[in-house]
Amino acid sequence: MSSETFTAMRQSIVDGASSISAELARQSIALGIDPIQAIEQGYVPGVNHVGEQFAQRKMFFPDLVMAGEAMKAALNVLEPELERRGETRQMLGTVVIGTVKGDIHEIGKSLVAIMLTAAGFKVYDLGVDVPYDKFAARAKEVSADIVGMSALLTTTMQGQRKVIESLDRAGLRPQVKVLVGGAPVTRQWAQQIGADGYGANAVEAVAVAKSLMEHRAAADAGAPS
Amino acid sequence: MKPVVQLLNQTAISRILSEALQLLQIHGVKVRAPEVIEVLQSVGVQTTDGVARIPEHVVEKALESVPAQFRLFDRAGNPAVQYGGDEVHFDPGSSCLNILDADAEEPRLAQANDLVRLVQLTETLPQFAAQSTALTCDDAPKEIGDIYRLLLVLWYSQKPVVTGAFSAETLRVMLDLLRAESGGQEALRRHPRAVFDVCPSPPLNWGEFGAVNLVDLARAWVPAELISMPLAGAAAPVTLAGSVVQHAAESLSGIVIHQAAQPGAPIVWGGAPAIFDMRTGTTPMGAIETAMLNAACAEVGKSLGLPTHGYLIGSDSKALDAQAGMESGMAAVVGALSGINMISGAGMLETLACHSLEKLVLDAESIDSAQRLARGVNAKAPSLAVEMFAESFAKGGFLKLESTRQLFQSEQHLPSTVIDREPLRVPGETFVSRAHARVEELLASYERPPLDRVAEDRMLVVVEKHARAAGLEGWPGIKKSGVLR
């Protein structure tokens, strides 16, 4: 029974069908399926599939966004159940994300937020036109592991440097890693401003975020990075 | 509303046809084949010293019997090309002697294996509804060059073929080859697989084998495609309109010969008109005026209710460069918006002297873009934007709408990896490297369409006698495992 349900859950994500993913989540609770199992064995494989297909240009932005929405719809049902059971889902990390001050472009940043959520990160999306210091304040408040910043304009990408300076001033670096992206942003720019990672697209951003977490875990364990 | 390129109004078309008829009556056409002269005399055309002066009523009668449309079929007997109306199809350029390798600066003489690769590549590209006998192979004797290239195309492809013969004798062998592949004359007539280009010599001249081929094709009920080639300023009047008049006169004379031989046989109002470059003496196939000539000639043919053909998308550039992209892309747009039924010329460089597989995949992208433009803007939905805005506000963005996911691939053409739309530069990557990678990827995906071994045997039997007489040893381009003897 679970296997069929997990297959249906995976498919609901691939189809980007939010109403179905939520309904399956409700059914799984009624059937007594462990919500963590539902997430890890049902929905996450769907997200991974869509991400892989997107990377191969076999699925597209609307598929990615709708898959993320379907994942969000399922989590909205399953997370209260987790809380009720007193269980905690092991998250990959905590991310604070936003588009820097002066810039109101949302799509790229939201895509990254959706994909990070779907991949198992706890994401706090600050929205667009976010004041520089707000990133540091929120990161401190939620004990973020990563701060992600988007900028779509050459004028506003300078703000990414200011956010890093703000994180420095707040004493959050180097524990809090910085991930940057956006149309004019390059790997070179990321290095120049002292960011820890750069993602050319949402799928790459997730991979870089995972890699940053692995490096940090290795460093925490005292292993050579 | 479908966008169209229209260069002539009805008044202009009437004047063009009127002057074309005057040319046929006053100057006539030189016909260098006595048996074709007899055919013309049988329908009331008077001839003097090999010059046939064709009166208007004879032209009108011929036009009455020409089919307004016909189809070419693939090997399996499925209709694959619609001649007539505004259907637009493309095929690679034809009869080229040279090929440019991706990593070479100079072209080299094409071999049978090059034609095989080009046919295989064309087979994988849906942008090309038909194959062409694109290369003349240097490793096949010249006496059977046209026969052998058709054998290779039929061997490796199931798409219809745009081809042509180099002599009256070889045409008959090529027709036998098609019959062998199709399963006989009746099967070939019912499901024609090939159309044969037949060329008058400008101005107003029918060479012996061209005229005889028209008659033979008509009697075999195998479609003929007229390829009138006025060269504006050199072998035709310098004005575009004057060259279109000549094209019309030559094409009408071809239709009269053809329909006199067999009323009702299928024939195409086609051509390869071009301007003549007064500085270099070349015939620039990438010139915008050449594209305009093709479009205008097709408009005249369409006004007569005839199937049409043009020769476009070839470039004059010697390399895969910006000029090649510019010329071919513009011509693809003109051709597609002109509603020309068959547009030949893709893959060609150096004023049709050189073929390139990488150019073929680039041209496939131009064709896709041109076809997208030809589909126009669809404004028929009950709500164009208001409903989507309402839903977008409710859901938080257009990317979250099912309609976005459903419709984007019909609204937006997604090019292949040949076209660079990546956000970032890939070090060392160039257009040529992408095109070459695409060529190799497509060739790796090619699978030879099944061909009945009995049909294979029949085809080889047709060619073998002529091949051995011409001194051919072995079957270049055909794998040993496929050879029956």
XYZ file of C-alpha atoms in Angstrom:
710
model
C 0.000 0.000 0.000
C 2.763 2.431 1.018
C 4.718 1.695 -2.104
C 1.747 2.636 -4.278
C 1.159 5.748 -2.223
C 4.817 6.765 -2.479
C 4.687 6.277 -6.249
C 1.587 8.444 -6.454
C 3.251 11.088 -4.269
C 6.303 11.125 -6.509
C 4.068 11.475 -9.562
C 2.086 14.327 -8.017
C 5.329 16.280 -7.711
C 6.399 15.432 -11.267
C 2.968 16.531 -12.498
C 3.123 19.697 -10.404
C -0.320 18.784 -9.058
C -0.635 20.604 -5.714
C -4.184 19.493 -4.944
C -3.217 15.854 -5.490
C 0.014 16.070 -3.482
C -1.899 17.618 -0.567
C -4.685 15.052 -0.800
C -2.152 12.199 -0.828
C -0.514 13.723 2.254
C -3.884 13.724 4.031
C -4.514 10.135 2.952
C -1.078 9.068 4.196
C -1.837 10.500 7.623
C -5.142 8.634 7.673
C -3.297 5.454 6.696
C -0.806 6.001 9.489
C 2.186 6.423 7.226
C 5.113 8.109 8.952
C 5.211 11.709 7.611
C 9.009 11.610 7.404
C 8.784 8.477 5.285
C 6.144 10.138 3.119
C 8.444 13.107 2.548
C 11.657 11.180 2.030
C 10.310 8.206 0.068
C 7.293 9.796 -1.593
C 7.785 13.440 -2.418
C 11.556 14.002 -2.430
C 12.195 11.457 -5.220
C 9.731 13.452 -7.332
C 11.581 16.668 -6.659
C 14.897 15.015 -7.436
C 13.515 13.684 -10.700
C 12.237 17.100 -11.778
C 15.577 18.681 -10.842
C 17.496 16.105 -12.861
C 15.167 16.493 -15.846
C 15.497 20.265 -15.629
C 19.285 20.010 -15.606
C 19.061 17.864 -18.759
C 16.673 20.355 -20.429
C 13.934 17.761 -20.539
C 11.756 19.685 -18.085
C 11.433 23.433 -17.802
C 10.939 26.325 -15.410
C 7.147 25.884 -15.132
C 7.688 22.201 -14.235
C 10.242 23.198 -11.630
C 8.049 25.864 -10.058
C 4.928 23.745 -10.085
C 6.830 20.800 -8.594
C 8.001 23.123 -5.824
C 4.448 24.312 -5.238
C 3.219 20.726 -5.068
C 5.966 19.941 -2.545
C 5.001 22.967 -0.502
C 1.341 21.879 -0.523
C 2.321 18.426 0.776
C 4.588 19.869 3.472
C 1.806 22.201 4.621
C -0.220 19.091 5.449
C 2.600 16.923 6.817
C 4.500 19.423 8.996
C 1.641 19.983 11.484
C 1.344 16.199 11.755
C 5.073 15.961 12.489
C 4.655 18.572 15.189
C 1.667 16.722 16.628
C 3.739 13.550 16.832
C 6.629 15.447 18.371
C 8.895 14.364 15.546
C 11.436 16.505 13.810
C 12.498 16.099 10.267
C 16.251 16.133 9.879
C 16.897 19.196 7.709
C 19.961 19.636 5.545
C 20.401 23.133 6.903
C 18.767 26.497 7.435
C 18.833 29.140 4.725
C 17.866 32.794 4.807
C 17.257 34.039 1.290
C 16.207 37.274 -0.423
C 16.721 39.719 -3.269
C 18.933 42.604 -2.183
C 17.793 46.166 -1.586
C 16.843 48.165 -4.676
C 15.999 45.061 -6.646
C 12.451 43.727 -6.932
C 13.130 40.689 -9.126
C 11.573 37.671 -7.552
C 11.467 34.720 -9.937
C 15.038 33.466 -9.645
C 15.203 33.914 -5.895
C 11.836 32.209 -5.367
C 12.867 29.306 -7.572
C 15.983 28.765 -5.499
C 13.900 28.992 -2.311
C 11.417 26.437 -3.635
C 14.144 24.062 -4.743
C 16.043 24.392 -1.457
C 12.852 23.671 0.465
C 12.101 20.715 -1.737
C 15.637 19.426 -1.286
C 15.284 19.418 2.515
C 16.504 22.815 3.681
C 14.561 24.995 6.100
C 14.165 28.206 4.147
C 13.280 31.676 5.368
C 12.372 33.761 2.324
C 12.732 37.479 3.080
C 11.231 38.492 -0.284
C 12.544 41.286 -2.506
C 14.110 44.708 -1.930
C 15.552 43.429 1.362
C 17.657 45.934 3.396
C 21.265 44.765 3.755
C 21.248 44.405 7.540
C 18.015 42.409 7.543
C 19.853 39.359 6.179
C 22.224 39.323 9.149
C 19.465 40.005 11.675
C 17.300 37.163 10.414
C 20.273 34.803 10.046
C 21.156 35.390 13.687
C 17.560 34.928 14.800
C 17.068 31.555 13.101
C 20.693 30.354 13.441
C 21.038 30.145 9.682
C 23.698 28.033 8.070
C 23.504 29.824 4.742
C 22.488 33.265 3.503
C 21.419 33.313 -0.121
C 21.221 36.521 -2.115
C 19.902 37.279 -5.567
C 20.428 40.377 -7.691
C 19.291 40.835 -11.258
C 20.826 44.236 -11.933
C 24.456 45.262 -12.241
C 23.586 48.203 -10.013
C 22.083 46.116 -7.224
C 24.624 43.295 -7.288
C 26.917 45.657 -5.372
C 24.476 45.146 -2.514
C 25.618 41.534 -2.191
C 29.012 42.802 -1.028
C 27.285 45.066 1.508
C 25.289 42.145 2.914
C 28.520 40.178 3.396
C 30.049 43.178 5.186
C 26.930 43.327 7.356
C 27.288 39.619 8.203
C 30.944 40.280 9.110
C 29.995 43.142 11.381
C 27.410 40.938 13.107
C 30.153 38.356 13.750
C 28.345 35.680 11.783
C 31.134 34.870 9.404
C 32.629 32.468 8.585
C 30.099 30.135 10.262
C 27.274 31.422 8.057
C 28.049 30.608 4.446
C 27.066 32.971 1.647
C 25.540 31.822 -1.607
C 24.989 34.346 -4.436
C 23.233 34.251 -7.789
C 21.387 36.327 -10.362
C 21.709 37.151 -14.047
C 24.764 39.468 -13.919
C 26.473 37.506 -11.148
C 29.442 35.320 -12.046
C 31.728 32.925 -10.235
C 34.436 35.591 -10.415
C 32.166 38.147 -8.789
C 31.326 35.685 -6.030
C 35.040 35.201 -5.328
C 35.704 38.920 -5.505
C 33.157 39.771 -2.799
C 34.115 36.819 -0.592
C 30.988 34.705 -1.101
C 31.332 30.978 -0.460
C 29.259 29.716 -3.327
C 27.660 30.651 -6.619
C 24.759 29.012 -8.450
C 24.101 29.701 -12.130
C 20.574 28.340 -11.741
C 18.251 26.898 -9.117
C 19.440 23.329 -9.554
C 23.081 24.345 -9.288
C 22.297 26.536 -6.267
C 20.875 23.513 -4.434
C 23.935 21.447 -5.293
C 26.227 24.212 -4.052
C 24.191 24.625 -0.852
C 24.470 20.883 -0.176
C 28.178 21.022 -0.859
C 28.623 23.974 1.528
C 26.850 22.018 4.243
C 29.021 18.945 3.635
C 32.187 21.056 3.797
C 31.010 22.635 7.003
C 30.191 19.264 8.540
C 33.626 18.010 7.523
C 35.268 21.102 8.989
C 33.253 20.749 12.205
C 34.432 17.147 12.451
C 38.004 18.338 12.033
C 38.475 16.591 8.724
C 40.584 18.289 6.082
C 38.335 20.111 3.649
C -3.649 36.017 -39.173
C -0.676 34.346 -40.822
C 2.176 36.656 -41.772
C 3.111 36.561 -45.442
C 5.734 38.018 -47.716
C 3.988 39.468 -50.729
C 6.061 41.311 -53.308
C 3.629 41.493 -56.220
C 0.076 42.769 -56.456
C -2.437 41.343 -58.915
C -1.671 44.042 -61.484
C 2.032 43.210 -61.413
C 1.342 39.483 -61.724
C -0.956 40.100 -64.696
C 1.714 42.197 -66.416
C 4.366 39.551 -65.734
C 2.231 36.778 -67.206
C 1.217 38.958 -70.141
C 4.855 39.700 -71.005
C 5.829 36.061 -70.487
C 3.199 35.048 -73.017
C 4.483 37.727 -75.383
C 8.026 36.321 -75.069
C 6.756 32.834 -75.894
C 4.871 34.072 -78.933
C 7.364 36.602 -80.258
C 10.754 35.059 -79.455
C 9.679 31.529 -78.584
C 11.905 28.993 -76.855
C 14.765 27.125 -78.459
C 14.188 23.367 -78.089
C 17.210 21.227 -78.949
C 15.477 17.854 -78.970
C 13.768 16.813 -82.225
C 11.478 14.340 -80.457
C 10.307 17.109 -78.129
C 9.696 19.400 -81.104
C 7.374 16.692 -82.414
C 5.563 16.581 -79.087
C 5.069 20.341 -79.241
C 3.851 20.201 -82.837
C 1.283 17.605 -81.776
C -0.468 20.250 -79.636
C -0.387 22.946 -82.317
C 2.896 24.694 -81.609
C 4.660 25.937 -84.729
C 8.407 25.506 -84.806
C 11.043 27.032 -87.039
C 14.721 26.059 -86.846
C 14.198 24.484 -83.446
C 12.447 27.565 -82.057
C 8.975 26.896 -80.724
C 6.660 29.894 -80.659
C 3.921 28.995 -78.242
C 0.553 30.702 -78.595
C -1.468 31.725 -75.561
C -4.266 29.208 -76.100
C -1.749 26.327 -76.012
C -0.367 27.607 -72.715
C -3.873 27.948 -71.318
C -4.754 24.398 -72.338
C -1.604 23.056 -70.684
C -2.372 24.963 -67.495
C -5.860 23.477 -67.436
C -4.510 19.939 -67.170
C -1.746 20.551 -64.589
C -2.661 19.160 -61.147
C -2.970 21.943 -58.555
C -1.526 19.625 -55.961
C 0.072 16.247 -55.441
C 1.941 14.443 -52.712
C 5.241 12.709 -52.283
C 5.298 9.612 -50.097
C 7.821 8.050 -47.814
C 9.030 4.493 -48.275
C 6.240 3.134 -46.087
C 3.662 4.771 -48.352
C 2.745 7.589 -45.974
C 2.156 11.050 -47.465
C 5.133 13.171 -46.410
C 5.235 16.226 -48.683
C 2.254 18.207 -49.909
C 2.890 20.164 -53.094
C 0.259 22.839 -53.732
C -1.393 25.440 -51.527
C 0.702 27.170 -48.872
C 2.437 24.153 -47.331
C 6.138 24.844 -46.794
C 8.789 22.104 -46.778
C 12.555 22.144 -46.883
C 15.230 19.852 -48.285
C 19.028 20.140 -48.373
C 20.726 21.732 -51.367
C 21.611 19.411 -54.224
C 24.353 18.223 -56.564
C 27.250 19.655 -54.636
C 30.796 18.521 -55.429
C 32.563 19.578 -52.247
C 32.175 19.211 -48.526
C 33.607 21.296 -45.709
C 34.619 19.332 -42.624
C 34.031 21.012 -39.280
C 37.710 21.387 -38.461
C 38.915 22.170 -42.006
C 39.655 25.535 -43.546
C 39.299 24.279 -47.122
C 36.594 22.061 -48.598
C 37.444 18.727 -50.215
C 35.840 16.607 -52.909
C 32.848 14.722 -51.546
C 32.951 10.925 -51.339
C 30.119 8.396 -51.091
C 30.583 8.160 -47.340
C 30.046 11.912 -47.065
C 26.717 11.611 -48.835
C 25.779 8.735 -46.535
C 26.499 10.883 -43.479
C 24.574 13.805 -44.934
C 21.581 11.583 -45.724
C 21.705 10.046 -42.247
C 21.865 13.483 -40.665
C 18.948 14.735 -42.775
C 16.987 11.653 -41.782
C 17.264 12.673 -38.111
C 16.271 16.310 -38.672
C 12.480 16.782 -38.737
C 12.947 20.222 -40.282
C 13.630 18.475 -43.588
C 10.547 16.800 -45.027
C 12.578 15.482 -47.928
C 16.070 14.339 -48.760
C 17.997 15.562 -51.752
C 20.701 13.909 -53.790
C 22.882 16.455 -52.082
C 26.391 15.427 -53.115
C 27.968 14.120 -56.279
C 30.416 11.497 -55.067
C 33.971 11.672 -56.383
C 34.487 7.939 -55.816
C 31.620 6.999 -58.130
C 32.223 7.226 -61.914
C 30.835 10.414 -63.447
C 28.800 8.411 -65.980
C 26.638 7.064 -63.165
C 27.054 9.926 -60.670
C 23.354 10.777 -60.632
C 22.267 7.126 -60.433
C 24.665 6.245 -57.660
C 23.772 9.165 -55.407
C 20.065 8.268 -55.731
C 20.890 4.673 -54.806
C 22.645 5.884 -51.642
C 19.772 8.173 -50.663
C 17.183 5.422 -51.171
C 19.434 2.982 -49.307
C 19.694 5.091 -46.164
C 16.475 7.107 -46.076
C 12.758 6.654 -46.100
C 11.939 10.318 -46.724
C 10.859 11.557 -50.151
C 13.711 12.664 -52.416
C 14.310 15.760 -54.500
C 16.674 14.618 -57.223
C 17.606 15.095 -60.858
C 19.305 13.332 -63.746
C 22.465 14.331 -65.602
C 21.317 12.840 -68.918
C 18.296 11.352 -70.669
C 19.819 7.862 -70.435
C 20.560 7.995 -66.731
C 17.061 9.341 -66.003
C 15.651 6.076 -67.343
C 17.914 4.072 -65.039
C 16.955 6.274 -62.093
C 13.282 5.685 -62.834
C 13.983 1.938 -62.914
C 15.746 2.297 -59.582
C 12.685 4.015 -58.098
C 10.421 1.323 -59.539
C 12.669 -1.346 -58.009
C 12.434 0.339 -54.620
C 8.688 1.015 -54.836
C 7.700 -2.351 -56.247
C 6.897 -1.426 -59.841
C 5.567 1.307 -62.099
C 2.040 1.321 -60.723
C 3.256 1.505 -57.124
C 5.570 4.383 -58.084
C 2.775 6.248 -59.840
C 0.396 5.748 -56.912
C 2.953 6.740 -54.284
C 5.660 8.846 -55.933
C 8.748 8.911 -53.741
C 10.826 11.402 -55.738
C 10.537 14.611 -57.687
C 13.055 15.348 -60.474
C 14.506 18.793 -61.034
C 14.617 19.694 -64.724
C 16.423 22.818 -65.858
C 15.956 25.018 -68.915
C 19.031 27.026 -69.929
C 18.562 30.746 -69.603
C 17.401 32.609 -71.526
C 14.497 30.745 -73.163
C 16.369 27.611 -74.065
C 15.662 23.911 -73.566
C 18.740 21.735 -73.925
C 18.288 18.279 -75.338
C 18.346 16.184 -72.181
C 16.310 18.667 -70.125
C 13.515 18.698 -72.679
C 13.626 14.916 -73.147
C 13.615 14.397 -69.375
C 10.447 16.478 -69.084
C 8.739 14.243 -71.602
C 10.017 11.016 -70.040
C 9.010 12.074 -66.542
C 5.536 13.049 -67.701
C 5.063 9.712 -69.427
C 6.305 7.878 -66.331
C 3.950 9.927 -64.114
C 6.878 10.816 -61.906
C 6.707 14.444 -60.708
C 8.954 16.978 -62.436
C 10.177 20.211 -60.870
C 11.011 23.045 -63.244
C 14.203 24.825 -62.250
C 14.294 28.030 -64.265
C 17.424 29.990 -63.421
C 17.307 33.564 -64.708
C 20.470 35.421 -63.650
C 19.376 39.018 -63.380
C 21.632 41.216 -65.514
C 23.605 38.411 -67.203
C 21.316 35.683 -68.498
C 18.098 37.599 -67.829
C 16.891 41.205 -67.702
C 18.607 43.102 -64.896
C 15.401 44.102 -63.161
C 13.863 41.688 -60.712
C 10.498 42.040 -62.470
C 12.127 41.349 -65.851
C 13.781 38.205 -64.502
C 10.467 37.043 -63.053
C 8.945 37.457 -66.539
C 11.688 35.266 -68.001
C 11.194 32.692 -65.245
C 7.480 32.620 -66.053
C 8.095 32.223 -69.785
C 10.592 29.380 -69.300
C 8.349 27.661 -66.769
C 5.258 27.992 -68.949
C 7.168 26.527 -71.890
C 8.223 23.606 -69.671
C 4.630 23.031 -68.612
C 3.514 23.026 -72.254
C 6.135 20.398 -73.187
C 5.319 18.315 -70.121
C 1.529 18.421 -70.458
C 1.747 17.826 -74.194
C 3.591 14.584 -73.439
C 1.130 13.495 -70.767
C -1.774 15.712 -69.712
C -2.387 15.623 -65.993
C 1.115 14.506 -64.994
C 2.392 16.317 -61.870
C 4.816 19.219 -62.286
C 6.141 21.973 -60.026
C 6.620 25.682 -60.786
C 10.120 25.833 -59.362
C 13.393 27.560 -59.880
C 16.729 28.834 -58.737
C 16.623 32.452 -59.867
C 19.469 34.678 -58.695
C 21.062 38.012 -59.317
C 24.435 38.332 -61.026
C 27.119 40.134 -59.035
C 28.568 42.779 -61.367
C 31.865 42.929 -59.442
C 32.716 39.269 -59.209
C 30.613 37.498 -61.820
C 29.179 35.203 -59.174
C 25.525 34.389 -58.595
C 25.050 35.293 -54.931
C 22.568 32.838 -53.475
C 22.616 34.650 -50.145
C 21.651 38.025 -51.620
C 18.335 39.426 -50.481
C 17.447 40.065 -54.146
C 17.888 36.348 -54.826
C 15.424 35.622 -52.042
C 13.083 38.264 -53.455
C 13.284 36.676 -56.909
C 12.382 33.280 -55.475
C 9.449 34.741 -53.573
C 8.171 36.711 -56.577
C 8.486 33.750 -58.948
C 6.554 31.585 -56.491
C 3.833 34.241 -56.245
C 3.338 34.032 -59.994
C 3.111 30.234 -59.805
C 0.631 30.437 -56.952
C -1.516 32.858 -58.943
C -1.826 30.074 -61.526
C -2.766 27.568 -58.827
C 0.448 25.549 -59.235
C 2.705 23.742 -56.765
C 5.845 25.804 -56.123
C 9.541 25.423 -55.374
C 12.444 27.791 -54.658
C 16.181 27.638 -54.025
C 17.058 29.449 -50.810
C 19.074 29.245 -47.593
C 22.398 28.624 -49.328
C 25.083 31.112 -48.386
C 27.929 32.698 -50.340
C 30.235 32.596 -47.343
C 33.166 30.180 -47.482
C 32.924 29.316 -43.802
C 30.485 28.713 -41.002
C 30.429 32.316 -39.930
C 28.165 35.246 -39.215
C 27.595 35.887 -42.927
C 26.400 32.310 -43.417
C 23.990 32.640 -40.510
C 22.731 36.028 -41.623
C 22.124 35.112 -45.257
C 20.557 31.738 -44.569
C 18.365 32.951 -41.723
C 16.961 35.840 -43.745
C 16.269 33.594 -46.721
C 14.540 31.007 -44.528
C 12.178 33.711 -43.296
C 11.440 34.974 -46.807
C 10.858 31.430 -48.071
C 8.621 30.344 -45.197
C 6.503 33.507 -45.375
C 6.166 33.131 -49.140
C 4.439 29.780 -48.749
C 6.806 28.057 -51.182
C 6.007 24.338 -51.119
C 9.580 23.048 -51.355
C 12.629 25.116 -50.505
C 15.951 23.568 -51.471
C 19.401 24.815 -50.530
C 19.991 24.164 -46.830
C 23.500 23.138 -45.794
C 25.206 24.911 -48.653
C 28.070 27.375 -48.581
C 30.266 29.055 -51.186
C 27.433 29.886 -53.621
C 26.245 26.256 -53.732
C 29.760 24.890 -54.351
C 30.179 23.353 -50.921
C 28.066 21.407 -48.439
C 28.510 21.327 -44.684
C 26.834 19.067 -42.140
C 27.332 21.709 -39.489
C 25.659 24.283 -41.745
C 22.755 21.874 -42.174
C 22.081 21.781 -38.428
C 22.360 25.582 -38.282
C 19.887 25.890 -41.160
C 17.540 23.510 -39.374
C 17.423 26.098 -36.579
C 16.736 28.922 -39.063
C 13.934 26.838 -40.547
C 12.386 26.254 -37.127
C 12.490 29.969 -36.366
C 11.062 30.863 -39.777
C 8.285 28.301 -39.388
C 7.517 29.738 -35.956
C 7.222 33.200 -37.475
C 4.963 31.803 -40.197
C 2.549 30.482 -37.551
C 2.083 34.080 -36.374
C 0.550 35.312 -33.125
C -2.386 33.307 -31.853
C -4.946 35.771 -30.509
C -7.943 33.456 -30.650
C -8.203 32.466 -26.965
C -11.346 33.760 -25.183
C -9.099 35.675 -22.779
C -5.657 36.819 -23.895
C -4.264 38.005 -20.565
C -6.970 38.971 -18.078
C -7.623 35.397 -16.906
C -3.922 34.657 -16.611
C -3.371 37.819 -14.586
C -6.195 36.868 -12.221
C -4.744 33.419 -11.731
C -1.216 34.758 -11.442
C -2.219 37.143 -8.650
C -3.970 34.276 -6.871
C -1.047 31.872 -7.152
C 1.912 34.220 -6.953
C 3.340 34.316 -10.464
C 2.891 33.246 -14.071
C 5.391 30.406 -13.693
C 2.960 28.744 -11.296
C 0.153 28.552 -13.854
C -0.749 25.296 -15.542
C -1.523 27.339 -18.668
C 2.105 28.509 -18.721
C 3.307 24.944 -18.614
C 0.764 23.824 -21.194
C 1.267 26.612 -23.702
C 4.870 27.710 -23.588
C 6.120 25.089 -25.999
C 3.596 26.056 -28.651
C 4.179 29.765 -28.068
C 7.968 29.573 -27.880
C 10.243 27.552 -30.109
C 12.999 25.866 -28.113
C 16.124 25.666 -30.257
C 18.606 22.823 -30.007
C 22.005 23.133 -28.336
C 23.366 24.577 -31.584
C 21.930 27.920 -30.508
C 23.639 29.440 -27.472
C 21.196 30.805 -24.934
C 23.173 29.828 -21.878
C 23.531 32.537 -19.258
C 27.274 32.041 -19.083
C 30.093 31.727 -21.572
C 31.570 28.248 -21.873
C 35.325 28.638 -22.319
C 36.546 27.348 -25.679
C 33.064 26.724 -27.035
C 32.190 28.193 -30.434
C 29.266 27.881 -32.782
C 31.234 25.413 -34.895
C 32.068 23.229 -31.891
C 28.418 23.173 -30.824
C 27.218 22.432 -34.352
C 29.787 19.674 -34.745
C 28.770 18.105 -31.433
C 25.140 18.236 -32.552
C 26.008 16.587 -35.882
C 27.799 13.729 -34.135
C 24.992 13.367 -31.580
C 22.360 13.127 -34.321
C 24.433 10.736 -36.420
C 24.852 8.493 -33.389
C 21.066 8.399 -33.040
C 20.502 7.423 -36.683
C 19.027 4.011 -37.425
C 18.702 2.807 -40.956
C 15.009 2.520 -41.876
C 14.127 -1.064 -42.713
C 14.375 -1.905 -46.401
C 13.094 -5.162 -47.777
C 16.032 -7.353 -48.853
C 14.226 -8.252 -52.050
C 13.884 -4.548 -52.858
C 17.568 -4.038 -51.990
C 18.470 -6.803 -54.380
C 16.303 -5.344 -57.144
C 17.895 -1.919 -56.684
C 21.435 -3.297 -56.867
C 20.531 -5.277 -59.974
C 19.315 -2.058 -61.669
C 22.521 -0.202 -60.849
C 25.034 -3.021 -61.157
C 25.187 -3.282 -64.957
C 25.782 0.450 -65.378
C 28.161 0.594 -62.432
C 30.365 -2.199 -63.764
C 30.293 -0.717 -67.296
C 31.475 2.580 -65.845
C 34.311 0.800 -64.017
C 32.973 0.981 -60.470
C 34.446 -1.621 -58.160
C 32.546 -2.433 -54.989
C 29.725 -0.343 -53.615
C 31.182 2.790 -51.998
C 29.078 4.054 -49.128
C 27.180 0.797 -48.781
C 28.356 -1.465 -45.998
C 29.572 -4.882 -47.092
C 26.936 -6.567 -44.945
C 24.279 -4.934 -47.064
C 25.732 -6.144 -50.354
C 24.149 -9.241 -51.726
C 26.763 -10.249 -54.225
